[in-house]
Coordinates of C-alpha atoms in Angstrom, one line a residue:
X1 CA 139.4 101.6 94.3
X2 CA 140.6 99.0 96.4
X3 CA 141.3 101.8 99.3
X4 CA 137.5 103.0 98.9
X5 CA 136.1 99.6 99.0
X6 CA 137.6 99.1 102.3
X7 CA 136.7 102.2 103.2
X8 CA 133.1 101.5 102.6
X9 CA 132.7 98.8 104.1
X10 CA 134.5 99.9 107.4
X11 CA 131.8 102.7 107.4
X12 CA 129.0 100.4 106.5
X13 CA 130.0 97.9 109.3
X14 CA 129.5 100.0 111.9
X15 CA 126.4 101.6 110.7
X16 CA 124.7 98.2 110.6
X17 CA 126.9 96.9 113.1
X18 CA 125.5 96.1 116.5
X19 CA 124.8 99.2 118.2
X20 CA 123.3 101.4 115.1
X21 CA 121.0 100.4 112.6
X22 CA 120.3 96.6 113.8
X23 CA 118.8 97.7 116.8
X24 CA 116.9 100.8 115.8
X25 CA 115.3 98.9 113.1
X26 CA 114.1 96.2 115.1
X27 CA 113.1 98.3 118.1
X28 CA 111.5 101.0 115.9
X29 CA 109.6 98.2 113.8
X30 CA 108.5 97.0 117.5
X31 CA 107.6 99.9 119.1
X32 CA 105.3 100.3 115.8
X33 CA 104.0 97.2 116.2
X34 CA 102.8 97.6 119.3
X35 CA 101.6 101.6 119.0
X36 CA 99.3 100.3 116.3
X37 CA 98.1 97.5 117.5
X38 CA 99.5 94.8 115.7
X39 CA 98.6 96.0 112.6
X40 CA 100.0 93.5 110.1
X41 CA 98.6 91.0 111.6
X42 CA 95.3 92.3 112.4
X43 CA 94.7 93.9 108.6
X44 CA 96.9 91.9 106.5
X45 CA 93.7 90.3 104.7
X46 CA 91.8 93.7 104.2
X47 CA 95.1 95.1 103.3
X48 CA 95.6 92.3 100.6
X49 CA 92.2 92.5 99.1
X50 CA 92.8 96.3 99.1
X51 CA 96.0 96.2 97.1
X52 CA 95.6 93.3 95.1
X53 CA 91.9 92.4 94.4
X54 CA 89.9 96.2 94.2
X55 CA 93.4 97.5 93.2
X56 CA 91.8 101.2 93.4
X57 CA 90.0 104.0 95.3
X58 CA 87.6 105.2 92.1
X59 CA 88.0 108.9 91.6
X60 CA 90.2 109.4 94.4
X61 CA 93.3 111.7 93.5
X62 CA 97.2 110.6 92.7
X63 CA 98.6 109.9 89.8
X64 CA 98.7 105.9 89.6
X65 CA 96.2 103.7 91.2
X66 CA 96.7 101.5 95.0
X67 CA 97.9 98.7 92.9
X68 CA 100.4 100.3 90.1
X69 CA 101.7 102.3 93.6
X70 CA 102.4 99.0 95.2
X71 CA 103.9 97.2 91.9
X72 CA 106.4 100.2 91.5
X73 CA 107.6 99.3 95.4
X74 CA 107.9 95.8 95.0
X75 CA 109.5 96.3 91.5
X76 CA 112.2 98.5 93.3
X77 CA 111.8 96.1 96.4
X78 CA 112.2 92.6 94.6
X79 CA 115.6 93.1 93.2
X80 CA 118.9 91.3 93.5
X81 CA 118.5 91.0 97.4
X82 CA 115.8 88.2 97.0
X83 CA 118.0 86.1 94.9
X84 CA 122.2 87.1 95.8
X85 CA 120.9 88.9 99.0
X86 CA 119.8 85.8 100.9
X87 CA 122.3 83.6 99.5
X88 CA 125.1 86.4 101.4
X89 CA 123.0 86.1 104.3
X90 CA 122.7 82.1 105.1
X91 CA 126.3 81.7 103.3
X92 CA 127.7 84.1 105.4
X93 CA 125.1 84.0 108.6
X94 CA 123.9 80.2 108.2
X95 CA 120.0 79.4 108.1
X96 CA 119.6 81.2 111.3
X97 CA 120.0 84.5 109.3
X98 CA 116.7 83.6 107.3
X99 CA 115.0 83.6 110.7
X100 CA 116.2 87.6 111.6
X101 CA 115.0 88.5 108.1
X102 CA 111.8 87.4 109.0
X103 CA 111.8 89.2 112.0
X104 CA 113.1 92.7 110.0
X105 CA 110.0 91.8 107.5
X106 CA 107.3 91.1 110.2
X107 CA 108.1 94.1 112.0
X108 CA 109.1 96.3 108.9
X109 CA 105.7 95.7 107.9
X110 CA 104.7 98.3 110.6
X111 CA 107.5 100.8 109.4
X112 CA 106.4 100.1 105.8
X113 CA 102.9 100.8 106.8
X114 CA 104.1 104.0 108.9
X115 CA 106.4 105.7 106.1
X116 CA 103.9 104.9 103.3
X117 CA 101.0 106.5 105.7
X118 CA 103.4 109.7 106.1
X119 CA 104.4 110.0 102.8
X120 CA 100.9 110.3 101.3
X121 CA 99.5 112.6 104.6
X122 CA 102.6 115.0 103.7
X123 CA 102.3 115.0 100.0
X124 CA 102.3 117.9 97.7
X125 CA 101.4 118.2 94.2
X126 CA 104.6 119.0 91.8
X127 CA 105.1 122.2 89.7
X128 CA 104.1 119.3 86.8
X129 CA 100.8 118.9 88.5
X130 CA 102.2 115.4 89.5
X131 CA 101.7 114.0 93.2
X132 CA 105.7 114.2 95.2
X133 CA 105.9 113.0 98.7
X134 CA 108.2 111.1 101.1
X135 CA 110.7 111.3 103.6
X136 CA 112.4 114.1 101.7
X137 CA 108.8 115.9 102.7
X138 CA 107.3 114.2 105.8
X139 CA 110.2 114.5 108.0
X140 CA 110.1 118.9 107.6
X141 CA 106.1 118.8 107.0
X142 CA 105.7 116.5 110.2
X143 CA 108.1 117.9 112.2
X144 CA 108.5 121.7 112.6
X145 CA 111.5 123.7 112.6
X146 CA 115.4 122.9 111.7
X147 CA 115.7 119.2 112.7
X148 CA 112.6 118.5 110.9
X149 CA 114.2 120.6 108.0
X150 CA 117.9 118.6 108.2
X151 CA 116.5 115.2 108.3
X152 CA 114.4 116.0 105.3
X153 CA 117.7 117.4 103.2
X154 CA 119.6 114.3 105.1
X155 CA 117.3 111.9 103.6
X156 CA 117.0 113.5 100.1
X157 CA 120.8 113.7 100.1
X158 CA 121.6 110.1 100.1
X159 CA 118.8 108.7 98.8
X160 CA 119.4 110.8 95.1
X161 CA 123.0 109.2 95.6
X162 CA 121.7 105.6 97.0
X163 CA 119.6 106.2 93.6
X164 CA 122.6 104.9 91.6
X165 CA 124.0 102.2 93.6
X166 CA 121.0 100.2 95.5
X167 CA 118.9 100.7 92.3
X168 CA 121.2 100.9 89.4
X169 CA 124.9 100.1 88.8
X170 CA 124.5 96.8 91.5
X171 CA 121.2 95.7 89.5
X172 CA 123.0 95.9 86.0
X173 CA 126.0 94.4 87.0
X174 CA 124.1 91.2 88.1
X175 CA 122.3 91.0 85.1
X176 CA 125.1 91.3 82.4
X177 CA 127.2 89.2 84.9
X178 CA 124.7 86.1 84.8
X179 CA 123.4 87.1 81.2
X180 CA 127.1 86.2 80.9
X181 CA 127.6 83.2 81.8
X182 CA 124.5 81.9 81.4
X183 CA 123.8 82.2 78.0
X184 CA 127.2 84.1 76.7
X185 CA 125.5 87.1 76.2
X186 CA 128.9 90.2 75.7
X187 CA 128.4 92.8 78.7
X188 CA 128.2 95.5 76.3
X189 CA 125.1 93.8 74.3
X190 CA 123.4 93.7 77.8
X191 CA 124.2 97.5 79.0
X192 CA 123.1 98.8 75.6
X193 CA 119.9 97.0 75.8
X194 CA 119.3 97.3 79.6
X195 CA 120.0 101.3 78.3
X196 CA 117.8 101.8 75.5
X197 CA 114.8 99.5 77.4
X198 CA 115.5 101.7 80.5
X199 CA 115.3 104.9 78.4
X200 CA 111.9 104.0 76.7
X201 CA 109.8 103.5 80.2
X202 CA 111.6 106.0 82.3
X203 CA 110.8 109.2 80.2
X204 CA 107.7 108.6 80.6
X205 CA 107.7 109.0 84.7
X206 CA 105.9 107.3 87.2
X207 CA 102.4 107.0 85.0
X208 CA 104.6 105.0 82.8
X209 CA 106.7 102.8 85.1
X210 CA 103.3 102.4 86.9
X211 CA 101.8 100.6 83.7
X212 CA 105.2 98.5 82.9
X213 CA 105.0 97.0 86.6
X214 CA 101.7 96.3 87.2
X215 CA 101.8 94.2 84.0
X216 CA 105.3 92.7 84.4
X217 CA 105.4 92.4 88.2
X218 CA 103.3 89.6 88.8
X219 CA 104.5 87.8 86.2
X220 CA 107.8 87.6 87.5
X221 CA 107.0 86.8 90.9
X222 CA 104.8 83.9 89.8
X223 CA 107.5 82.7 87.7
X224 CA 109.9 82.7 90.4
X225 CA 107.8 82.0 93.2
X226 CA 106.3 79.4 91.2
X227 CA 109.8 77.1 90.1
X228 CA 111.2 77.2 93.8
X229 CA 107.2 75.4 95.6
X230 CA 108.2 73.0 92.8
X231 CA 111.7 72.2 93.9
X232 CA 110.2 72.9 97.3
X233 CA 107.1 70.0 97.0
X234 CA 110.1 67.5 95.3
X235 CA 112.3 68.0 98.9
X236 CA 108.6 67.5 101.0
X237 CA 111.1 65.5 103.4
X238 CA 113.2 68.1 104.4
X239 CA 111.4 71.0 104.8
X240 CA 110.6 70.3 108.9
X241 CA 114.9 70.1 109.3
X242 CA 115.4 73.1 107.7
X243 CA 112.7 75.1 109.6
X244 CA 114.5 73.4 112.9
X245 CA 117.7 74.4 110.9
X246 CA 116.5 77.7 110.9
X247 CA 115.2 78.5 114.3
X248 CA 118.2 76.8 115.7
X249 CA 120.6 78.7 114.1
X250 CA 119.0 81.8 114.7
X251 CA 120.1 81.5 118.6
X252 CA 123.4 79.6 118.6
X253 CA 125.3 81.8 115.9
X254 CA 126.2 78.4 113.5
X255 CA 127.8 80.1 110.5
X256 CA 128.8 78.3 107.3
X257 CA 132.0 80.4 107.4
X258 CA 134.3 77.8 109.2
X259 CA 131.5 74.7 109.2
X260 CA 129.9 73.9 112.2
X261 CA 132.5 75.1 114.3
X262 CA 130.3 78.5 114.0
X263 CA 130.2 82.0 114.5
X264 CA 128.7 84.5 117.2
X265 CA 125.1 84.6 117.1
X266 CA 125.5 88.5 116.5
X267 CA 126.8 87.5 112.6
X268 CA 123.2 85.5 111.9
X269 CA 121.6 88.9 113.6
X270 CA 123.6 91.1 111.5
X271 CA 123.7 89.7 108.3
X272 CA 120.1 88.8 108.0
X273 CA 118.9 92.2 109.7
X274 CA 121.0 93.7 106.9
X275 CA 120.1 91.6 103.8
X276 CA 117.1 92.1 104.8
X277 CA 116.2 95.9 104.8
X278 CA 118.2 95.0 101.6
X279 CA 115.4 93.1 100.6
X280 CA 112.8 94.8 101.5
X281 CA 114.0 98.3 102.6
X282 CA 111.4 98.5 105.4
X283 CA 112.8 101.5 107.4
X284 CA 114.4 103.3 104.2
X285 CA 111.5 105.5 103.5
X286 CA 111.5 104.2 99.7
X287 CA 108.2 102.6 99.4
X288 CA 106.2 105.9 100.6
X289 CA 108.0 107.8 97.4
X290 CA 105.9 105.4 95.3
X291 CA 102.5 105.5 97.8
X292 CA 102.4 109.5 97.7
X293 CA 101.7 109.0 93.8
X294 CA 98.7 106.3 94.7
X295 CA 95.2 107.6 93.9
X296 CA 93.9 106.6 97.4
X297 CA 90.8 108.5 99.5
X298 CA 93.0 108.2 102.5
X299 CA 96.3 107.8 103.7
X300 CA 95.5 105.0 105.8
X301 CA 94.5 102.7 103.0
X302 CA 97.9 103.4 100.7
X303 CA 99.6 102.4 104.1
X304 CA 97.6 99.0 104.4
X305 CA 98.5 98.1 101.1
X306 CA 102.6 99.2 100.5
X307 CA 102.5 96.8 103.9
X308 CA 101.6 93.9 101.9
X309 CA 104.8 95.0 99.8
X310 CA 106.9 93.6 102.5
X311 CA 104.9 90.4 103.5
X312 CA 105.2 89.8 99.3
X313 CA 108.9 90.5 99.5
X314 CA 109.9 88.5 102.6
X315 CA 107.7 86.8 103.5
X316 CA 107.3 85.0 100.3
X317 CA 109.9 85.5 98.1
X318 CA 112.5 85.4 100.4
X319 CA 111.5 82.6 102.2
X320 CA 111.1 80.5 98.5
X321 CA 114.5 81.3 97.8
X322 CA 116.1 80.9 101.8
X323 CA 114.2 77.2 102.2
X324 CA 115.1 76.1 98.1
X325 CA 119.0 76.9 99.4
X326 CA 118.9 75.2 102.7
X327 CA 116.6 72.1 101.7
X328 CA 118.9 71.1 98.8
X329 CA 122.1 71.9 101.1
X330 CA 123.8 74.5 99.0
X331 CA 124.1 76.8 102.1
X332 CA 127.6 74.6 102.8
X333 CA 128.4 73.0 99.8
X334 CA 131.9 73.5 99.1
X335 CA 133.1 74.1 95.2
X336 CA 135.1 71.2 93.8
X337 CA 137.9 73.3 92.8
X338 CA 138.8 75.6 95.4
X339 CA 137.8 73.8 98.4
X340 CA 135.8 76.8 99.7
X341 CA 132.3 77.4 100.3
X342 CA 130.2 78.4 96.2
X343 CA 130.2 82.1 96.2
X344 CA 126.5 83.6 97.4
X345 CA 126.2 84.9 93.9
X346 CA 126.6 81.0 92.2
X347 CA 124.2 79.3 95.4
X348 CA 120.7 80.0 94.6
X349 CA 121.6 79.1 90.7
X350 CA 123.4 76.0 92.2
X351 CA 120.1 75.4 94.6
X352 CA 118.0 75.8 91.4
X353 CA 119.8 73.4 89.4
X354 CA 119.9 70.5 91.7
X355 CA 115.8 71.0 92.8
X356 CA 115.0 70.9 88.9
X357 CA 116.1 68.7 85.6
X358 CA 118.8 69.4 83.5
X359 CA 119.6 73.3 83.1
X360 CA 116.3 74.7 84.1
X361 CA 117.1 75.1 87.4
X362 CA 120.6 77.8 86.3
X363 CA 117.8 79.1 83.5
X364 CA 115.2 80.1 86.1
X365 CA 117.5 81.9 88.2
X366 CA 119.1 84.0 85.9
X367 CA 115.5 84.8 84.3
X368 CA 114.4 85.6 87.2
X369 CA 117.4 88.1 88.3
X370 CA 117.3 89.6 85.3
X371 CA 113.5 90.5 85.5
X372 CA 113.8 91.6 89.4
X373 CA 117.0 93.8 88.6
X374 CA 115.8 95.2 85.8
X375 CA 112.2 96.1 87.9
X376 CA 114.4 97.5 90.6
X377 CA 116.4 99.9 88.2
X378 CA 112.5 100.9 86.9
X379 CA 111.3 101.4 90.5
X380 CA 114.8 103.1 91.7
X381 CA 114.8 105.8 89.1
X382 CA 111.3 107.1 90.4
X383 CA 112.7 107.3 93.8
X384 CA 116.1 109.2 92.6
X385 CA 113.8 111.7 90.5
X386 CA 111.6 112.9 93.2
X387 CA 115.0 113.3 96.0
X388 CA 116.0 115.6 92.7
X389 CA 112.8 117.8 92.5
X390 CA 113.2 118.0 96.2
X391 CA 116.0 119.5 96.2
X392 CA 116.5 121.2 92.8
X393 CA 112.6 122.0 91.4
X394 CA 111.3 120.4 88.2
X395 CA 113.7 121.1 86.1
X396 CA 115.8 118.4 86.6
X397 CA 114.0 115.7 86.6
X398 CA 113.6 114.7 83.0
X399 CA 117.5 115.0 82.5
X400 CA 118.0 112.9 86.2
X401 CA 115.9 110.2 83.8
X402 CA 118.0 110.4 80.9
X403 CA 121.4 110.7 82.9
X404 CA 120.0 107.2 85.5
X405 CA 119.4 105.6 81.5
X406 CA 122.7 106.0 80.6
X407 CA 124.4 104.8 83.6
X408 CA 122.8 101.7 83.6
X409 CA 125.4 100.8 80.8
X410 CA 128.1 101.6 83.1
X411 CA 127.2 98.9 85.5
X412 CA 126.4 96.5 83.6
X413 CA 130.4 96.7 81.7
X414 CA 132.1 97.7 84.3
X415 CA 133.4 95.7 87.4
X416 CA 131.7 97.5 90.8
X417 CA 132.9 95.5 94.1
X418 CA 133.0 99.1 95.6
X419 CA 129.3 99.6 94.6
X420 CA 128.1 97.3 96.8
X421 CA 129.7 98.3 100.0
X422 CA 128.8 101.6 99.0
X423 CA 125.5 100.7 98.4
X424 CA 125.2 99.6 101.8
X425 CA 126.4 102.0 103.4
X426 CA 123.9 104.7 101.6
X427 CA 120.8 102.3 102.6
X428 CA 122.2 103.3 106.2
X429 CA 122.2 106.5 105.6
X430 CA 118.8 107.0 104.4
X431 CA 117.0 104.7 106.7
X432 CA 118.7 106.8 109.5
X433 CA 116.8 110.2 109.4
X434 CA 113.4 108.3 108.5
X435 CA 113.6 106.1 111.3
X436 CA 113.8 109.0 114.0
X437 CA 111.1 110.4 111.8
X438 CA 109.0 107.5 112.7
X439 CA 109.6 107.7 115.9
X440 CA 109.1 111.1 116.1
X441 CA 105.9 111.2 114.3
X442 CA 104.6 107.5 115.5
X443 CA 101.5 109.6 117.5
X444 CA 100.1 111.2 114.6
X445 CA 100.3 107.9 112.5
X446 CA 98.8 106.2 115.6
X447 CA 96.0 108.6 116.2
X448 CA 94.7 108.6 112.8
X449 CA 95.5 105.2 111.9
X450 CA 93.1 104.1 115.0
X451 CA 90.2 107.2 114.1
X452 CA 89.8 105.6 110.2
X453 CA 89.7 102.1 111.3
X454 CA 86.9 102.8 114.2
X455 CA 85.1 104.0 111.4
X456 CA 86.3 101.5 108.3
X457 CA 87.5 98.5 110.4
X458 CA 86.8 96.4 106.7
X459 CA 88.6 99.1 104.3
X460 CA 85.3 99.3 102.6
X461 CA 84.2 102.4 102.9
X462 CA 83.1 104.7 99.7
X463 CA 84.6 108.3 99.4
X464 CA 81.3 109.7 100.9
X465 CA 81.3 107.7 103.5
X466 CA 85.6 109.1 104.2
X467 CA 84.4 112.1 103.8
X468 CA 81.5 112.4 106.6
X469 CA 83.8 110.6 109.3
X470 CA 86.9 112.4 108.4
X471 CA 84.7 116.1 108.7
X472 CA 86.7 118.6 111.2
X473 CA 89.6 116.2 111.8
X474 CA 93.1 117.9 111.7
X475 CA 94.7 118.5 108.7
X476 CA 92.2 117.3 106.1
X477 CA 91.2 119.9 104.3
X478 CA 94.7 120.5 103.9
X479 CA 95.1 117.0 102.7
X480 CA 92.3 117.4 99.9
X481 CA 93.4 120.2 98.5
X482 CA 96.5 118.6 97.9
X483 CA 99.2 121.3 97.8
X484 CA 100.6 120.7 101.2
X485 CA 102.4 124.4 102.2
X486 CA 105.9 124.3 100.7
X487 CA 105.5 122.3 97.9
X488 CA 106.2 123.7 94.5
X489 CA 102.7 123.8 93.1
X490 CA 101.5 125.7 95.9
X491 CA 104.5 128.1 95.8
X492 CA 103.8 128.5 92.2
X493 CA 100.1 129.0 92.2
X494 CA 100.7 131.5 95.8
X495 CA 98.9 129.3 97.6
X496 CA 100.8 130.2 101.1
X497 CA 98.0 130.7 103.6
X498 CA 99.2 128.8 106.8
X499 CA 96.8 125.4 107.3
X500 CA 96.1 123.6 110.7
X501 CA 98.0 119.6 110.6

């Protein structure tokens, strides 16, 4: 075990080392950025009000609405990485680390926006009748013939096995773990509960994890989101260091490993880069697993709003829990009894607990991580189904559901250092063929993206209305009809006539 966990990480340095995934992330999410037009800045209200306010396209098909779509992201999405992952990051990486996180969420936001616009253009319809799309589609839809074909199986590959370690054994280990020692609760307790909870919404599929998170996901936010402004309003004073803090860092490499004496600046790059696609997997292809179920008259608007997944994610959450660290000085504070720097996984709880009065502050935390782990494992188990009807048919999906259940008990009992440099190095591996997708594919998402918002610049425009200015344009009748060539429902129903894209 010990052998692998090296060996894990070894592998996972180098794919988010300097010269891989750090720089195709950020240059991707740029080149994106700039192709269409600024994008998240330019639409972020619209997008918002979309997603959050009308929360659906009436009579539009999918199998969720906008809004359950974009709570099942942000359920998978808002996880362990907004709490332990940040905490790694400016512990490891100092403030300036919170700075490149912002900068992988500002210009994931495009990516999100991309892969979430791909994955509901390419979608198919199930042999279930249910909606399935994503990278493990897009990438052979979009692009023709056998690269198109091995990034597609790439993708599907790792993420089924990425299924188990981003969104499963790493979120029920942190819950039983802080369950733990919070509150003395027995690991087994927790993975028999976390099991049988688990068990009861994911049978049901996406319909039913779609229901569960649009109720519980705002809840958990606001309860988070809501105890960190407080301890955040109570240290007024030193919010203006920490910003300088934090823009300071970000260029002069100061690390907390080794105090002030500091670090290269390429460990506050890495480390925030990396903690936060952790965060909010911008680049993974993930979030457009969830969007291809969204009832949604165009693929366009399901983009707009799974972008607002990542401004929720980072730019909110993450940012609470990065400027609650740094303005109560956790981010060096050294633990009494070793003489080394707190552990990331006791800093935000230590954070929390000197902002607020008594034990709240320990409380909150481990509330919260419990509720965003156990949303992640809800979210995750979509994403693992779908890379399994990809690649093995129907079939298997309701006993993936049953078997992902089960294995939540095995993480939350069993001691995983190896998971998390394995879950690493799988996040690599998946954002890696959906990134050159994007790239690949970046004119098509460009050319439509600027033809619907000539004619819906506001994202208020009625079905009709879609319809009349989307007449004759490439690929839509195709996309109506909703069994994209290849997909299991069309195989089934012999729908194999060859349509224009």
């Amino acid at each position: 075990m010990e052998a692998l966990t090296t060996l894990f990480g070894d592998i996972s340095s180098v794919i988010w080392g300097p010269f891989v995934l750090i720089p195709l992330l950020l240059l991707t999410g740029l080149y994106l950025t700039i192709r269409l037009g600024l994008i998240q800045l330019v639409k972020l209200g619209p997008a918002l009000r979309l997603g959050i306010i009308k929360r659906k396209d009436a009579g539009s098909e999918g199998d969720v609405s906008q809004f359950q779509a974009l709570t099942t992201a942000l359920a998978a999405t808002v996880g362990t990485g907004n709490i332990v992952g940040v905490a790694t990051a400016i512990g490891i990486g100092g403030p300036g680390a919170l700075f490149w996180m912002w900068i992988t969420g500002i210009f994931g936001m495009a990516s999100k926006y991309s892969e979430a616009f791909l994955g509901v253009r390419f979608r198919g319809t199930d042999a279930a009748g249910e909606k399935s799309g994503g990278p493990q589609y897009y990438l052979q839809r979009g692009i023709k013939g056998p690269f198109g074909k091995f990034l597609a199986l790439f993708f599907a590959i790792a993420a089924a096995i990425a299924s188990f370690g981003i969104g499963n054994l790493t979120q029920a280990n942190s819950i039983s773990a802080n369950l733990e020692n919070s509150f003395q609760v027995p690991l087994w307790v927790t993975g028999a509960v976390l099991t049988v909870l688990s068990l009861a919404v994911l049978v049901g599929g996406i319909k039913s994890i779609g229901r569960i998170t649009a109720g519980f996901v705002p809840v958990m936010i606001i309860f988070y989101v809501g105890a960190a402004i407080y301890i955040l309003l109570a240290n007024l004073g030193q919010i203006p260091a920490a910003f300088a803090t934090i823009f300071t860092d970000a260029f002069t490499g100061t690390s907390a490993v080794g105090g002030f004496a500091g670090s290269a600046i390429i460990i506050a790059v890495q480390f925030g880069v990396a903690r936060g696609i952790f965060s909010n997997e911008s680049g993974m292809g993930s979030a457009a697993i969830a969007a291809a179920a969204a009832q949604t008259s165009h693929p366009v608007r399901q983009g707009l709003v799974s972008m607002t997944q990542t401004f929720i994610d980072t730019i909110i959450v993450v940012t609470c829990t990065g400027l609650v660290i740094i303005t109560t000085g956790t981010w060096n504070m050294v633990d009494p009894e070793t003489g080394e720097q707190i552990s990331a996984a006791l800093m935000t709880g230590q954070a929390f607990t000197h902002g607020l009065p008594g034990q709240w502050g320990h409380w909150i935390v481990t509330i919260g991580l419990v509720m965003f782990a156990f949303s992640t494992i809800l979210g995750w188990c979509y994403y693992g189904e779908r890379q399994m009807e990809r690649l093995f048919g129907r079939a298997l999906v309701m006993p993936f559901r049953v078997v992902f259940s089960l294995v939540v008990f095995v993480g939350a009992t069993t001691e995983l250092a190896v998971v998390w440099n394995f879950s690493d190095m799988m996040n690599g591996l998946m954002a890696l063929p959906n990134l050159l997708g994007l790239l690949i594919l970046s004119g098509l998402v460009a050319r439509e993206t600027k033809w619907y918002l000539k004619n819906d610049p506001k994202l208020e425009a009625t079905k009709d209305q879609i319809e009349t200015f989307m007449a004759g344009r490439p690929g839509w009748d195709e996309w109506k009809a909703g069994d994209v060539i290849g997909s299991a429902h069309a195989q089934a129903t012999g729908k194999t006539e060859v349509h224009e894209r």
